[in-house]
Amino acid sequence: MAMTPRGGFDWAAAGRASLRCLCLAAALTPLAAQNDRPPAEALASLQERGRLIALYLQAVDKAADLLKAQGSGASPSDRTVVIPDREGWRVIYVGDSSRDLAASGMVRKGLSIVAETTFSPDAGQLGTLGLASPPRTASATIQSYVRSLEQAEIATIGRPEGGRPLLEAVVREKDATFTVYVISQQKEGGERDVAAGMGGSVLFGRDFMVRIAASGRQVLSVEKLHDRNTSMSLQPRAPGTPLLHEHDQGDLPAPTDVALVLRHRVLAPLLVLTPRFMFRIDAEGAVTWLGPNPNPKPATSQGAGPASPGRADAP
């Protein structure tokens, strides 16, 4: 059940009836209006990017568990980065070498690799954990990934919708720039009360897409992907009973919507209502266009609505 940040109900029993009415209205929309639909390529790009974000988050989660279970002899790790490529995904635990190498008598400054493993996106499994003893200097590529995450955090952490804890995923685009998705799960007082009452929830709406230069040092743009926050219950529902998530701007769901559904599959099916369209996100991350919004909202100035999910041609 969706809740507002102030703890009020968005959809109770009457809300479920409204969902049924919305679906019925969409089904009865004249066929001529069905031609006004988002391009199939846009939905495919959205799905691909959302799934990539979800896999990145899964790899980081599993890497944390692996290090906790097997990394008792590892040097301290400050951050984990995942580098997807066509030959397999690298999962790299990065630390501060100037601090970690004091015992070895080696003097080097900068980032170092303290451990490494691999991740199979198809199987969702990690490989063997390899410890670096002593830690070795991180390559320029790895350092640029780390810097891009740091710059994205700096650019968003002080904003009203920012704040830790954070979920983060970084994608290197074909032009060598980075796109970082920063999803804040910081709940304010009212949101914490709502989450407690729900017995578990996930927060939608506190997310950003940050574009970073190829060096990892320069922020090119910061885009807020939502303009409202909504807590979604993680409690089981009757089969097929959807949750509703509304966007006030933009024509498409955000790629982070897809990623959060894949991360918490109990949220599926999730109906996403944009000012012009209705969509369904299923438990596999597939985004289906259901038709025009039966109650379209007037166009507003460009702002928080998601524009593009990033480049679908990223590795």
Coordinates of C-alpha atoms in Angstrom, one line a residue:
M1 CA 0.0 0.0 0.0
A2 CA 1.4 3.3 -1.0
M3 CA 1.8 6.0 1.7
T4 CA 2.6 9.7 1.5
P5 CA 5.8 11.0 3.2
R6 CA 3.6 12.5 5.9
G7 CA 2.1 9.2 6.8
G8 CA -1.3 9.5 5.0
F9 CA -2.8 6.8 2.9
D10 CA -2.6 7.2 -0.9
W11 CA -4.7 4.1 -1.6
A12 CA -6.8 2.2 0.8
A13 CA -9.9 0.2 -0.1
A14 CA -11.2 3.2 -2.2
G15 CA -7.8 3.4 -3.8
R16 CA -8.0 -0.2 -5.0
A17 CA -11.3 0.6 -6.6
S18 CA -9.7 3.6 -8.3
L19 CA -7.0 1.4 -9.7
R20 CA -9.7 -0.9 -11.2
C21 CA -11.4 2.2 -12.7
L22 CA -8.1 3.4 -14.2
C23 CA -7.5 0.1 -15.9
L24 CA -11.0 -0.1 -17.2
A25 CA -10.8 3.5 -18.5
A26 CA -7.6 2.6 -20.3
A27 CA -9.2 -0.4 -21.9
L28 CA -12.1 1.7 -23.2
T29 CA -9.9 4.4 -24.7
P30 CA -10.6 4.9 -28.4
L31 CA -8.2 3.1 -30.7
A32 CA -7.2 6.4 -32.3
A33 CA -5.7 7.5 -29.0
Q34 CA -3.7 4.3 -28.8
N35 CA -1.4 5.6 -31.5
D36 CA -0.1 8.2 -29.1
R37 CA 2.2 5.9 -27.3
P38 CA 5.9 5.8 -26.3
P39 CA 8.3 4.2 -28.8
A40 CA 9.1 0.6 -28.3
E41 CA 12.8 1.5 -28.4
A42 CA 12.3 3.9 -25.4
L43 CA 10.7 1.1 -23.3
A44 CA 13.4 -1.3 -24.3
S45 CA 16.1 1.2 -23.2
L46 CA 14.3 1.9 -20.0
Q47 CA 14.1 -1.8 -19.1
E48 CA 17.7 -2.5 -20.0
R49 CA 19.0 0.4 -17.9
G50 CA 16.7 -0.5 -14.9
R51 CA 18.0 -4.1 -15.0
L52 CA 21.6 -2.9 -15.2
I53 CA 21.1 -0.8 -12.1
A54 CA 19.5 -3.7 -10.3
L55 CA 22.3 -6.0 -11.2
Y56 CA 24.9 -3.5 -10.0
L57 CA 23.1 -3.1 -6.6
Q58 CA 22.8 -6.9 -6.3
A59 CA 26.6 -7.3 -7.0
V60 CA 27.4 -4.7 -4.3
D61 CA 25.1 -6.4 -1.8
K62 CA 26.5 -9.8 -2.4
A63 CA 30.1 -8.5 -2.3
A64 CA 29.5 -7.0 1.1
D65 CA 28.2 -10.4 2.4
L66 CA 31.2 -12.2 0.8
L67 CA 33.8 -9.9 2.4
K68 CA 32.1 -10.2 5.8
A69 CA 32.2 -14.0 5.5
Q70 CA 35.6 -14.5 4.0
G71 CA 37.6 -11.3 4.2
S72 CA 38.8 -11.3 7.8
G73 CA 42.4 -10.9 6.6
A74 CA 41.6 -8.1 4.1
S75 CA 42.8 -4.5 4.5
P76 CA 40.0 -2.0 5.3
S77 CA 37.7 -1.4 2.3
D78 CA 36.1 2.0 1.8
R79 CA 34.1 1.4 -1.3
T80 CA 33.1 -1.4 -3.7
V81 CA 32.8 -0.7 -7.4
V82 CA 31.4 -3.0 -10.1
I83 CA 32.8 -2.8 -13.7
P84 CA 30.6 -4.6 -16.2
D85 CA 32.2 -5.8 -19.4
R86 CA 31.5 -8.4 -22.0
E87 CA 34.1 -10.9 -20.5
G88 CA 32.6 -10.8 -17.0
W89 CA 31.9 -8.3 -14.3
R90 CA 34.7 -7.2 -12.0
V91 CA 33.8 -6.5 -8.3
I92 CA 36.6 -4.4 -6.7
Y93 CA 37.0 -3.5 -3.1
V94 CA 38.9 -0.2 -2.9
G95 CA 40.7 1.3 0.1
D96 CA 43.1 4.2 0.8
S97 CA 46.6 2.9 0.1
S98 CA 48.3 5.6 2.0
R99 CA 46.7 4.2 5.1
D100 CA 46.8 0.5 4.3
L101 CA 50.4 0.1 3.2
A102 CA 52.1 1.6 6.2
A103 CA 52.9 -1.9 7.6
S104 CA 54.6 -3.0 4.4
G105 CA 57.0 -0.1 4.4
M106 CA 55.8 1.0 0.9
V107 CA 54.8 4.6 0.5
R108 CA 52.1 5.2 -2.1
K109 CA 49.2 7.6 -2.1
G110 CA 45.8 7.2 -3.6
L111 CA 43.3 4.4 -4.1
S112 CA 44.3 0.8 -3.8
I113 CA 42.7 -2.6 -4.5
V114 CA 42.3 -4.6 -1.3
A115 CA 40.3 -7.4 -2.7
E116 CA 38.5 -8.5 -5.9
T117 CA 36.0 -11.0 -7.2
T118 CA 33.8 -11.5 -10.2
F119 CA 30.0 -11.4 -10.7
S120 CA 27.9 -13.4 -13.1
P121 CA 24.8 -11.3 -14.1
D122 CA 23.1 -14.3 -15.6
A123 CA 23.5 -16.5 -12.5
G124 CA 23.5 -13.7 -9.9
Q125 CA 26.5 -15.2 -8.2
L126 CA 30.0 -14.1 -7.2
G127 CA 33.2 -15.9 -7.9
T128 CA 36.1 -16.6 -5.5
L129 CA 37.2 -13.7 -3.2
G130 CA 40.9 -12.8 -3.9
L131 CA 42.7 -10.7 -1.3
A132 CA 45.5 -8.3 -2.3
S133 CA 48.3 -8.5 0.2
P134 CA 49.7 -6.0 0.2
P135 CA 47.0 -3.8 -1.5
R136 CA 48.0 -2.8 -5.0
T137 CA 47.5 0.6 -6.7
A138 CA 44.1 0.9 -8.5
S139 CA 44.3 1.5 -12.2
A140 CA 43.2 4.8 -13.7
T141 CA 40.0 3.2 -14.9
I142 CA 39.1 2.0 -11.4
Q143 CA 40.0 5.3 -9.9
S144 CA 37.7 7.2 -12.4
Y145 CA 34.8 4.9 -11.3
V146 CA 35.4 5.7 -7.7
R147 CA 35.8 9.4 -8.3
S148 CA 32.5 9.5 -10.3
L149 CA 30.7 8.0 -7.4
E150 CA 32.3 10.4 -5.0
Q151 CA 31.4 13.4 -7.2
A152 CA 27.8 12.2 -7.5
E153 CA 27.5 11.9 -3.7
I154 CA 28.9 15.4 -3.3
A155 CA 26.4 16.8 -5.8
T156 CA 23.4 15.2 -4.2
I157 CA 24.0 14.6 -0.5
G158 CA 23.2 18.2 0.6
R159 CA 20.0 18.5 -1.4
P160 CA 16.6 18.2 0.3
E161 CA 15.9 14.8 -1.3
G162 CA 19.4 13.5 -0.7
G163 CA 21.0 11.9 2.3
R164 CA 22.3 8.5 3.5
P165 CA 21.8 5.6 3.4
L166 CA 22.4 5.5 -0.3
L167 CA 22.0 3.0 -3.1
E168 CA 24.4 3.8 -5.9
A169 CA 25.1 2.4 -9.4
V170 CA 27.6 3.8 -11.9
V171 CA 27.5 3.1 -15.6
R172 CA 30.2 4.0 -18.1
E173 CA 28.7 5.1 -21.4
K174 CA 30.0 4.5 -24.9
D175 CA 31.5 8.1 -25.0
A176 CA 33.5 7.3 -21.8
T177 CA 31.4 9.6 -19.5
F178 CA 29.7 8.2 -16.5
T179 CA 26.1 8.1 -15.4
V180 CA 25.6 7.6 -11.7
Y181 CA 22.2 6.7 -10.2
V182 CA 21.9 7.8 -6.6
I183 CA 18.9 6.5 -4.6
S184 CA 18.5 7.9 -1.1
Q185 CA 16.7 5.7 1.4
Q186 CA 16.8 8.3 4.1
K187 CA 13.4 8.4 5.8
E188 CA 12.3 11.5 7.7
G189 CA 10.3 11.3 10.9
G190 CA 6.9 10.8 9.3
E191 CA 8.3 8.4 6.8
R192 CA 9.9 6.3 9.5
D193 CA 6.6 6.1 11.3
V194 CA 4.9 5.0 8.1
A195 CA 7.5 2.4 7.5
A196 CA 7.2 1.0 11.0
G197 CA 3.4 0.8 10.6
M198 CA 3.8 -1.0 7.3
G199 CA 6.2 -3.6 8.8
G200 CA 8.7 -2.7 6.1
S201 CA 8.7 -0.4 3.1
V202 CA 10.9 1.0 0.4
L203 CA 11.1 4.7 -0.5
F204 CA 10.5 5.9 -4.1
G205 CA 11.3 9.4 -5.1
R206 CA 14.6 10.4 -3.5
D207 CA 16.7 9.6 -6.6
F208 CA 19.0 11.4 -9.0
M209 CA 20.8 10.8 -12.3
V210 CA 24.2 12.4 -12.3
R211 CA 26.3 12.7 -15.4
I212 CA 30.1 12.8 -14.8
A213 CA 32.9 13.6 -17.2
A214 CA 35.2 10.8 -18.3
S215 CA 37.9 11.8 -15.8
G216 CA 35.4 11.2 -13.0
R217 CA 36.2 14.6 -11.6
Q218 CA 33.6 17.0 -13.2
V219 CA 29.8 16.9 -12.7
L220 CA 28.1 17.6 -16.1
S221 CA 24.5 17.5 -14.9
V222 CA 22.3 16.5 -12.0
E223 CA 18.7 15.4 -12.7
K224 CA 16.1 14.6 -10.1
L225 CA 14.1 11.7 -11.3
H226 CA 11.0 12.3 -9.2
D227 CA 9.3 15.3 -7.7
R228 CA 7.4 13.4 -4.9
N229 CA 8.3 10.8 -2.4
T230 CA 6.2 7.7 -1.7
S231 CA 6.8 4.8 0.7
M232 CA 5.7 1.4 -0.8
S233 CA 4.8 -1.4 1.5
L234 CA 6.9 -4.6 1.3
Q235 CA 4.1 -6.7 2.8
P236 CA 2.7 -9.5 0.7
R237 CA -0.5 -8.7 -1.2
A238 CA -3.2 -10.8 -2.9
P239 CA -1.9 -12.2 -6.2
G240 CA -2.2 -9.7 -9.0
T241 CA -3.1 -6.8 -6.7
P242 CA -1.0 -3.8 -8.0
L243 CA 0.5 -0.9 -6.2
L244 CA 0.3 2.5 -7.8
H245 CA 3.2 4.9 -8.3
E246 CA 2.6 8.4 -9.8
H247 CA 4.9 10.7 -11.7
D248 CA 4.0 14.4 -12.0
Q249 CA 6.3 15.0 -14.9
G250 CA 7.8 13.0 -17.8
D251 CA 6.3 10.4 -20.0
L252 CA 8.0 7.3 -18.8
P253 CA 8.8 5.5 -15.5
A254 CA 12.3 6.1 -14.2
P255 CA 14.9 3.4 -14.6
T256 CA 15.2 3.4 -10.8
D257 CA 11.6 2.4 -10.6
V258 CA 12.5 -0.8 -12.6
A259 CA 15.5 -1.3 -10.4
L260 CA 13.6 -1.1 -7.1
V261 CA 11.0 -3.5 -8.4
L262 CA 13.7 -6.0 -9.3
R263 CA 15.3 -5.4 -5.9
H264 CA 12.0 -5.9 -4.1
R265 CA 9.9 -8.2 -6.3
V266 CA 7.0 -8.2 -3.8
L267 CA 6.3 -4.7 -5.3
A268 CA 5.3 -6.2 -8.6
P269 CA 3.0 -5.6 -10.4
L270 CA 3.7 -1.9 -10.0
L271 CA 1.5 0.5 -12.0
V272 CA 3.2 3.7 -12.9
L273 CA 1.0 6.6 -13.9
T274 CA 2.7 9.5 -15.7
P275 CA 0.9 12.6 -16.9
R276 CA 0.2 11.0 -20.3
F277 CA 0.5 7.2 -19.9
M278 CA 0.0 4.2 -17.8
F279 CA 2.6 1.4 -17.4
R280 CA 3.0 -1.9 -15.6
I281 CA 6.4 -3.1 -14.2
D282 CA 6.4 -6.8 -13.5
A283 CA 8.7 -8.9 -11.3
E284 CA 11.2 -9.5 -14.1
G285 CA 11.5 -5.8 -14.8
A286 CA 9.5 -5.8 -18.0
V287 CA 7.7 -2.5 -18.6
T288 CA 4.4 -2.7 -20.4
W289 CA 2.5 0.3 -21.8
L290 CA -1.2 0.0 -20.7
G291 CA -2.5 3.0 -22.6
P292 CA -3.1 6.7 -22.2
N293 CA -3.7 8.2 -18.7
P294 CA -7.5 8.4 -18.6
N295 CA -7.1 11.6 -16.5
P296 CA -4.1 13.3 -18.2
K297 CA -2.5 16.2 -16.3
P298 CA -1.8 19.5 -18.0
A299 CA 1.8 19.9 -19.2
T300 CA 4.1 21.6 -16.8
S301 CA 7.6 23.1 -17.1
Q302 CA 10.5 20.7 -17.4
G303 CA 11.8 19.6 -14.1
A304 CA 12.0 16.5 -12.1
G305 CA 10.4 14.1 -14.6
P306 CA 12.8 11.4 -15.9
A307 CA 13.9 12.2 -19.5
S308 CA 16.2 9.5 -20.8
P309 CA 17.3 6.5 -18.7
G310 CA 20.9 6.9 -19.9
R311 CA 22.4 5.4 -23.0
A312 CA 21.2 1.9 -23.7
D313 CA 24.5 1.1 -25.6
A314 CA 26.5 1.1 -22.4
P315 CA 28.3 -2.2 -21.7

